[in-house]
Amino acid sequence: MMAFNLKGRNLLTLLDFTTEEISYLLQLAQEFKTTKRLGLPHDTLKGKNIALLFEKDSTRTRCAFETAAYDLGMHVTYLGPTGSQMGKKESIKDTARVLGRMYDGIEYRGFAQGIAEELGAYAGVPVWNGLTTEYHPTQILADFLTIQEKRGTLNGQTLAFLGDASNNVSNSLMIGSAKMGLHFRAVAPPEVWPDPALVEKCKSVARNTGATITLTEDVQAGTKDADVIYTDVWVSMGEPKELWEKRIAMLTAYRVTMDLMKNAGDDAIFMHCLPAFHNLETEIGKEVGEAFGLECMEVTEEVFESDYSVVFDQSENRMHTIKAVMYATLS
Ligand code: CP
Ligand code: NVA
């Protein structure tokens, strides 16, 4: 494997990484996955400490960072949405400089990308973006490892994203696709297409990799023969509850159903970053579902539980890929 020196680098968006660097991180993650499966120790970062800053809730990202850190021999401090001085009594810049004096790396999940950038500029240690309003880069590394495993390759694969194509996951999938030579289709109404400036940036990256970027509101054409069908929640964390009504009206036609999966390519896979509203077994799912007379939101229970679905492989791969990111930037 060709090694790259990523020591000291932040991971704020995949735009900052080359195709080769992303391939390297995916290869490293695959190796860590094998190492873990074989039960071999890999605590090569013993003696290091990392801080996890979460201004929004999380299951996967938090647990992936924690378990990956423990496997690498590191200690972890979790700072949740309440309980630290950050933002309330202490600026981001000051928080970054304090944490940078104590920790070897910092994960940030929260709001504006600018906050992650400010942490990254002042901490003096690697800062990893665990989801901002704009981007979710570590999710895409896990997704791409999963696509590689299930489809054998990334380059040339067609990925159709349905739903709110202006959200963090869709933005980062578009960037990742541009970098790694996938054909990205945003299948959504124009109101929730990605920001035109970001689309232009991705198209210019795509010119060098053979990737293509397509925006379409046509569900049939957008999903036709796709290798990967991907969706995410219609209202993201931090967005107002009042948006549900509008988004349901706008996006119900973009729900992932069995008919839609059959319109995709043979052996297509269904992906979702999770958490997903595929039934009414959650508080919000029940509340919104009952208010609007729906059994599910962005994906049907049938698709979610079908053989098309690789969502739990994606979840597992969060840990292996985050481990690769921490290892590469800390050693
Ligand atoms: N996919 C993802 O980031 O999940 P969490 O919100 O549980 O971290
Ligand atoms: N778009 C979702 C992703 C959750 C992992 C959100 O930001 O809530």
GROMACS .gro file of C-alpha atoms and ligand atoms in nm:
model
  347
    1MET     CA    1   0.000   0.000   0.000
    2MET     CA    2   0.129   0.345  -0.092
    3ALA     CA    3   0.151   0.543   0.235
    4PHE     CA    4   0.076   0.912   0.263
    5ASN     CA    5   0.190   1.144   0.539
    6LEU     CA    6  -0.126   1.297   0.680
    7LYS     CA    7   0.021   1.369   1.026
    8GLY     CA    8  -0.116   1.686   1.179
    9ARG     CA    9  -0.387   1.733   0.914
   10ASN     CA   10  -0.745   1.834   0.997
   11LEU     CA   11  -1.037   1.649   0.838
   12LEU     CA   12  -1.295   1.924   0.795
   13THR     CA   13  -1.422   1.842   0.444
   14LEU     CA   14  -1.315   1.589   0.181
   15LEU     CA   15  -1.254   1.886  -0.052
   16ASP     CA   16  -0.920   1.927   0.130
   17PHE     CA   17  -0.808   1.570   0.044
   18THR     CA   18  -0.681   1.433  -0.286
   19THR     CA   19  -0.817   1.122  -0.457
   20GLU     CA   20  -0.501   0.936  -0.358
   21GLU     CA   21  -0.524   1.045   0.005
   22ILE     CA   22  -0.887   0.930   0.026
   23SER     CA   23  -0.793   0.594  -0.133
   24TYR     CA   24  -0.515   0.559   0.123
   25LEU     CA   25  -0.756   0.623   0.414
   26LEU     CA   26  -0.996   0.361   0.273
   27GLN     CA   27  -0.718   0.105   0.237
   28LEU     CA   28  -0.600   0.174   0.589
   29ALA     CA   29  -0.957   0.131   0.716
   30GLN     CA   30  -0.985  -0.203   0.534
   31GLU     CA   31  -0.662  -0.315   0.703
   32PHE     CA   32  -0.785  -0.208   1.044
   33LYS     CA   33  -1.108  -0.400   0.980
   34THR     CA   34  -0.911  -0.716   0.909
   35THR     CA   35  -0.686  -0.658   1.210
   36LYS     CA   36  -0.989  -0.618   1.435
   37ARG     CA   37  -1.161  -0.927   1.289
   38LEU     CA   38  -0.848  -1.132   1.359
   39GLY     CA   39  -0.845  -1.001   1.715
   40LEU     CA   40  -0.494  -0.863   1.677
   41PRO     CA   41  -0.391  -0.577   1.906
   42HIS     CA   42  -0.337  -0.240   1.737
   43ASP     CA   43  -0.298  -0.005   2.031
   44THR     CA   44  -0.018   0.188   1.865
   45LEU     CA   45  -0.139   0.530   1.986
   46LYS     CA   46  -0.109   0.446   2.357
   47GLY     CA   47  -0.049   0.753   2.570
   48LYS     CA   48  -0.252   0.985   2.348
   49ASN     CA   49  -0.577   1.156   2.453
   50ILE     CA   50  -0.861   1.289   2.239
   51ALA     CA   51  -1.159   1.516   2.310
   52LEU     CA   52  -1.502   1.464   2.155
   53LEU     CA   53  -1.704   1.786   2.132
   54PHE     CA   54  -2.071   1.724   2.057
   55GLU     CA   55  -2.312   2.017   2.027
   56LYS     CA   56  -2.567   1.780   1.870
   57ASP     CA   57  -2.665   1.424   1.971
   58SER     CA   58  -2.505   1.113   1.823
   59THR     CA   59  -2.499   0.735   1.850
   60ARG     CA   60  -2.274   0.617   1.563
   61THR     CA   61  -2.023   0.898   1.542
   62ARG     CA   62  -1.961   0.916   1.915
   63CYS     CA   63  -1.938   0.538   1.958
   64ALA     CA   64  -1.718   0.502   1.648
   65PHE     CA   65  -1.473   0.763   1.776
   66GLU     CA   66  -1.474   0.608   2.125
   67THR     CA   67  -1.428   0.244   2.023
   68ALA     CA   68  -1.171   0.334   1.756
   69ALA     CA   69  -0.978   0.540   2.011
   70TYR     CA   70  -0.985   0.260   2.270
   71ASP     CA   71  -0.866   0.005   2.014
   72LEU     CA   72  -0.577   0.236   1.928
   73GLY     CA   73  -0.492   0.262   2.298
   74MET     CA   74  -0.609   0.621   2.345
   75HIS     CA   75  -0.811   0.785   2.622
   76VAL     CA   76  -1.127   0.983   2.543
   77THR     CA   77  -1.310   1.277   2.701
   78TYR     CA   78  -1.670   1.336   2.584
   79LEU     CA   79  -1.811   1.688   2.608
   80GLY     CA   80  -2.184   1.694   2.531
   81PRO     CA   81  -2.424   1.969   2.426
   82THR     CA   82  -2.426   2.097   2.786
   83GLY     CA   83  -2.162   2.099   3.055
   84SER     CA   84  -1.867   2.278   2.897
   85GLN     CA   85  -1.797   2.652   2.868
   86MET     CA   86  -1.772   2.638   2.490
   87GLY     CA   87  -1.976   2.903   2.312
   88LYS     CA   88  -2.144   3.024   2.628
   89LYS     CA   89  -1.864   3.168   2.844
   90GLU     CA   90  -1.571   3.088   2.618
   91SER     CA   91  -1.515   3.158   2.249
   92ILE     CA   92  -1.438   2.885   1.998
   93LYS     CA   93  -1.091   3.028   1.951
   94ASP     CA   94  -1.012   3.011   2.323
   95THR     CA   95  -1.169   2.664   2.360
   96ALA     CA   96  -0.954   2.541   2.070
   97ARG     CA   97  -0.635   2.670   2.233
   98VAL     CA   98  -0.722   2.521   2.573
   99LEU     CA   99  -0.811   2.176   2.436
  100GLY     CA  100  -0.509   2.182   2.205
  101ARG     CA  101  -0.282   2.213   2.511
  102MET     CA  102  -0.429   1.899   2.668
  103TYR     CA  103  -0.536   1.671   2.385
  104ASP     CA  104  -0.371   1.518   2.080
  105GLY     CA  105  -0.684   1.544   1.864
  106ILE     CA  106  -1.034   1.692   1.873
  107GLU     CA  107  -1.359   1.575   1.715
  108TYR     CA  108  -1.629   1.837   1.661
  109ARG     CA  109  -2.000   1.782   1.585
  110GLY     CA  110  -2.223   2.083   1.572
  111PHE     CA  111  -2.347   2.369   1.366
  112ALA     CA  112  -2.171   2.596   1.114
  113GLN     CA  113  -1.870   2.461   0.925
  114GLY     CA  114  -1.700   2.788   1.028
  115ILE     CA  115  -1.688   2.663   1.388
  116ALA     CA  116  -1.504   2.346   1.285
  117GLU     CA  117  -1.270   2.561   1.075
  118GLU     CA  118  -1.199   2.795   1.365
  119LEU     CA  119  -1.124   2.500   1.594
  120GLY     CA  120  -0.898   2.360   1.325
  121ALA     CA  121  -0.717   2.690   1.282
  122TYR     CA  122  -0.641   2.744   1.652
  123ALA     CA  123  -0.617   2.403   1.821
  124GLY     CA  124  -0.269   2.316   1.697
  125VAL     CA  125  -0.375   1.947   1.689
  126PRO     CA  126  -0.587   1.763   1.429
  127VAL     CA  127  -0.957   1.850   1.428
  128TRP     CA  128  -1.200   1.598   1.279
  129ASN     CA  129  -1.545   1.703   1.158
  130GLY     CA  130  -1.805   1.466   1.305
  131LEU     CA  131  -2.091   1.651   1.124
  132THR     CA  132  -2.166   2.016   1.071
  133THR     CA  133  -2.465   2.181   0.906
  134GLU     CA  134  -2.277   2.171   0.575
  135TYR     CA  135  -2.069   1.851   0.575
  136HIS     CA  136  -2.029   1.499   0.719
  137PRO     CA  137  -1.696   1.374   0.579
  138THR     CA  138  -1.633   1.076   0.810
  139GLN     CA  139  -1.975   0.936   0.710
  140ILE     CA  140  -1.873   0.934   0.346
  141LEU     CA  141  -1.549   0.745   0.417
  142ALA     CA  142  -1.759   0.470   0.579
  143ASP     CA  143  -2.006   0.476   0.290
  144PHE     CA  144  -1.732   0.449   0.031
  145LEU     CA  145  -1.566   0.159   0.214
  146THR     CA  146  -1.909  -0.010   0.211
  147ILE     CA  147  -1.961   0.056  -0.162
  148GLN     CA  148  -1.615  -0.083  -0.234
  149GLU     CA  149  -1.693  -0.398  -0.033
  150LYS     CA  150  -2.038  -0.454  -0.184
  151ARG     CA  151  -1.981  -0.344  -0.543
  152GLY     CA  152  -1.609  -0.421  -0.578
  153THR     CA  153  -1.513  -0.069  -0.685
  154LEU     CA  154  -1.592   0.299  -0.640
  155ASN     CA  155  -1.485   0.443  -0.973
  156GLY     CA  156  -1.767   0.447  -1.227
  157GLN     CA  157  -2.043   0.357  -0.979
  158THR     CA  158  -2.367   0.555  -1.004
  159LEU     CA  159  -2.500   0.687  -0.673
  160ALA     CA  160  -2.847   0.843  -0.660
  161PHE     CA  161  -2.925   1.049  -0.350
  162LEU     CA  162  -3.296   1.106  -0.288
  163GLY     CA  163  -3.451   1.356  -0.048
  164ASP     CA  164  -3.298   1.671   0.099
  165ALA     CA  165  -3.007   1.703  -0.143
  166SER     CA  166  -2.893   2.026   0.022
  167ASN     CA  167  -2.799   1.862   0.353
  168ASN     CA  168  -2.461   1.769   0.500
  169VAL     CA  169  -2.467   1.405   0.391
  170SER     CA  170  -2.570   1.482   0.033
  171ASN     CA  171  -2.309   1.761   0.005
  172SER     CA  172  -2.035   1.532   0.128
  173LEU     CA  173  -2.145   1.243  -0.096
  174MET     CA  174  -2.129   1.480  -0.394
  175ILE     CA  175  -1.777   1.592  -0.297
  176GLY     CA  176  -1.664   1.234  -0.233
  177SER     CA  177  -1.813   1.121  -0.563
  178ALA     CA  178  -1.633   1.398  -0.751
  179LYS     CA  179  -1.303   1.302  -0.588
  180MET     CA  180  -1.340   0.925  -0.640
  181GLY     CA  181  -1.492   0.916  -0.990
  182LEU     CA  182  -1.852   0.821  -0.911
  183HIS     CA  183  -2.157   0.941  -1.103
  184PHE     CA  184  -2.354   1.140  -0.845
  185ARG     CA  185  -2.722   1.213  -0.906
  186ALA     CA  186  -2.914   1.443  -0.672
  187VAL     CA  187  -3.275   1.331  -0.719
  188ALA     CA  188  -3.482   1.599  -0.548
  189PRO     CA  189  -3.700   1.902  -0.610
  190PRO     CA  190  -3.496   2.211  -0.706
  191GLU     CA  191  -3.579   2.380  -0.371
  192VAL     CA  192  -3.345   2.131  -0.201
  193TRP     CA  193  -3.073   2.096  -0.461
  194PRO     CA  194  -2.717   2.152  -0.338
  195ASP     CA  195  -2.571   2.502  -0.336
  196PRO     CA  196  -2.471   2.600  -0.695
  197ALA     CA  197  -2.125   2.717  -0.584
  198LEU     CA  198  -2.053   2.374  -0.432
  199VAL     CA  199  -2.191   2.200  -0.743
  200GLU     CA  200  -1.951   2.405  -0.959
  201LYS     CA  201  -1.657   2.320  -0.732
  202CYS     CA  202  -1.744   1.949  -0.753
  203LYS     CA  203  -1.784   1.964  -1.130
  204SER     CA  204  -1.437   2.110  -1.160
  205VAL     CA  205  -1.295   1.828  -0.943
  206ALA     CA  206  -1.495   1.579  -1.152
  207ARG     CA  207  -1.324   1.688  -1.474
  208ASN     CA  208  -1.005   1.520  -1.348
  209THR     CA  209  -1.158   1.197  -1.218
  210GLY     CA  210  -1.425   1.099  -1.471
  211ALA     CA  211  -1.701   1.168  -1.218
  212THR     CA  212  -2.026   1.334  -1.322
  213ILE     CA  213  -2.271   1.543  -1.120
  214THR     CA  214  -2.639   1.547  -1.221
  215LEU     CA  215  -2.928   1.731  -1.055
  216THR     CA  216  -3.275   1.610  -1.147
  217GLU     CA  217  -3.627   1.619  -1.009
  218ASP     CA  218  -3.725   1.315  -1.216
  219VAL     CA  219  -3.736   1.012  -0.981
  220GLN     CA  220  -3.759   0.752  -1.258
  221ALA     CA  221  -3.475   0.892  -1.469
  222GLY     CA  222  -3.266   0.974  -1.161
  223THR     CA  223  -3.276   0.624  -1.019
  224LYS     CA  224  -3.268   0.430  -1.348
  225ASP     CA  225  -2.993   0.166  -1.340
  226ALA     CA  226  -2.823   0.328  -1.038
  227ASP     CA  227  -2.583   0.108  -0.840
  228VAL     CA  228  -2.648   0.281  -0.509
  229ILE     CA  229  -2.972   0.433  -0.383
  230TYR     CA  230  -2.903   0.660  -0.085
  231THR     CA  231  -3.138   0.862   0.131
  232ASP     CA  232  -3.132   1.055   0.460
  233VAL     CA  233  -3.380   1.222   0.693
  234TRP     CA  234  -3.596   1.499   0.544
  235VAL     CA  235  -3.535   1.734   0.836
  236SER     CA  236  -3.185   1.743   0.982
  237MET     CA  237  -3.070   1.809   1.338
  238GLY     CA  238  -3.082   2.179   1.416
  239GLU     CA  239  -3.361   2.251   1.166
  240PRO     CA  240  -3.697   2.369   1.305
  241LYS     CA  241  -3.975   2.114   1.366
  242GLU     CA  242  -4.210   2.334   1.161
  243LEU     CA  243  -4.023   2.225   0.848
  244TRP     CA  244  -4.169   1.874   0.863
  245GLU     CA  245  -4.499   1.968   0.698
  246LYS     CA  246  -4.331   2.141   0.405
  247ARG     CA  247  -4.069   1.870   0.359
  248ILE     CA  248  -4.324   1.588   0.372
  249ALA     CA  249  -4.530   1.759   0.102
  250MET     CA  250  -4.218   1.817  -0.107
  251LEU     CA  251  -4.035   1.487  -0.057
  252THR     CA  252  -4.292   1.207  -0.022
  253ALA     CA  253  -4.257   1.144  -0.398
  254TYR     CA  254  -3.884   1.084  -0.334
  255ARG     CA  255  -3.932   0.813  -0.070
  256VAL     CA  256  -3.732   0.496  -0.136
  257THR     CA  257  -3.979   0.216  -0.211
  258MET     CA  258  -3.948  -0.134  -0.357
  259ASP     CA  259  -4.065  -0.006  -0.697
  260LEU     CA  260  -3.788   0.251  -0.690
  261MET     CA  261  -3.528  -0.014  -0.598
  262LYS     CA  262  -3.647  -0.228  -0.890
  263ASN     CA  263  -3.595   0.068  -1.124
  264ALA     CA  264  -3.230   0.084  -1.009
  265GLY     CA  265  -2.961  -0.143  -1.151
  266ASP     CA  266  -2.937  -0.518  -1.093
  267ASP     CA  267  -2.771  -0.582  -0.757
  268ALA     CA  268  -2.824  -0.221  -0.650
  269ILE     CA  269  -2.775  -0.150  -0.281
  270PHE     CA  270  -2.976   0.070  -0.046
  271MET     CA  271  -2.781   0.304   0.183
  272HIS     CA  272  -2.869   0.543   0.465
  273CYS     CA  273  -2.635   0.714   0.711
  274LEU     CA  274  -2.891   0.649   0.990
  275PRO     CA  275  -3.081   0.724   1.206
  276ALA     CA  276  -3.376   0.652   0.971
  277PHE     CA  277  -3.751   0.701   0.993
  278HIS     CA  278  -3.856   0.369   0.837
  279ASN     CA  279  -4.144   0.298   1.077
  280LEU     CA  280  -4.317   0.454   1.376
  281GLU     CA  281  -4.092   0.295   1.641
  282THR     CA  282  -3.928   0.623   1.742
  283GLU     CA  283  -4.064   0.925   1.930
  284ILE     CA  284  -4.026   1.166   1.641
  285GLY     CA  285  -4.129   0.908   1.381
  286LYS     CA  286  -4.448   0.840   1.575
  287GLU     CA  287  -4.527   1.205   1.641
  288VAL     CA  288  -4.471   1.318   1.283
  289GLY     CA  289  -4.611   0.999   1.129
  290GLU     CA  290  -4.935   1.021   1.322
  291ALA     CA  291  -4.972   1.395   1.258
  292PHE     CA  292  -4.941   1.347   0.880
  293GLY     CA  293  -5.086   0.997   0.843
  294LEU     CA  294  -4.757   0.831   0.737
  295GLU     CA  295  -4.617   0.486   0.823
  296CYS     CA  296  -4.263   0.589   0.738
  297MET     CA  297  -4.077   0.884   0.596
  298GLU     CA  298  -3.775   0.868   0.362
  299VAL     CA  299  -3.768   0.487   0.319
  300THR     CA  300  -4.025   0.210   0.358
  301GLU     CA  301  -3.984  -0.057   0.624
  302GLU     CA  302  -3.981  -0.313   0.341
  303VAL     CA  303  -3.672  -0.164   0.172
  304PHE     CA  304  -3.496  -0.090   0.499
  305GLU     CA  305  -3.528  -0.455   0.609
  306SER     CA  306  -3.464  -0.603   0.264
  307ASP     CA  307  -3.156  -0.767   0.116
  308TYR     CA  308  -3.088  -0.443  -0.071
  309SER     CA  309  -3.009  -0.272   0.257
  310VAL     CA  310  -2.647  -0.238   0.371
  311VAL     CA  311  -2.713   0.024   0.639
  312PHE     CA  312  -2.560  -0.170   0.929
  313ASP     CA  313  -2.244  -0.240   0.730
  314GLN     CA  314  -2.220   0.136   0.688
  315SER     CA  315  -2.257   0.180   1.065
  316GLU     CA  316  -1.982  -0.071   1.141
  317ASN     CA  317  -1.756   0.090   0.885
  318ARG     CA  318  -1.783   0.425   1.068
  319MET     CA  319  -1.553   0.274   1.331
  320HIS     CA  320  -1.294   0.132   1.091
  321THR     CA  321  -1.274   0.449   0.881
  322ILE     CA  322  -1.261   0.685   1.180
  323LYS     CA  323  -0.983   0.468   1.320
  324ALA     CA  324  -0.794   0.514   0.993
  325VAL     CA  325  -0.844   0.892   1.004
  326MET     CA  326  -0.719   0.920   1.363
  327TYR     CA  327  -0.424   0.688   1.301
  328ALA     CA  328  -0.319   0.869   0.983
  329THR     CA  329  -0.340   1.217   1.132
  330LEU     CA  330  -0.182   1.131   1.469
  331SER     CA  331   0.109   0.908   1.380
  332CP      N1  332  -2.475   0.866   1.086
  332CP      C1  333  -2.448   0.936   1.198
  332CP      O1  334  -2.367   1.031   1.199
  332CP      O2  335  -2.516   0.894   1.308
  332CP      P1  336  -2.513   0.957   1.455
  332CP      O3  337  -2.595   1.085   1.450
  332CP      O4  338  -2.575   0.852   1.543
  332CP      O5  339  -2.371   0.988   1.491
  333NVA     N1  340  -2.859   1.498   0.778
  333NVA     C1  341  -2.864   1.436   0.909
  333NVA     C2  342  -2.753   1.338   0.926
  333NVA     C3  343  -2.750   1.265   1.057
  333NVA     C4  344  -2.635   1.172   1.071
  333NVA     C5  345  -2.860   1.543   1.017
  333NVA     O1  346  -2.778   1.635   1.006
  333NVA     O2  347  -2.939   1.534   1.110
   0.00000   0.00000   0.00000
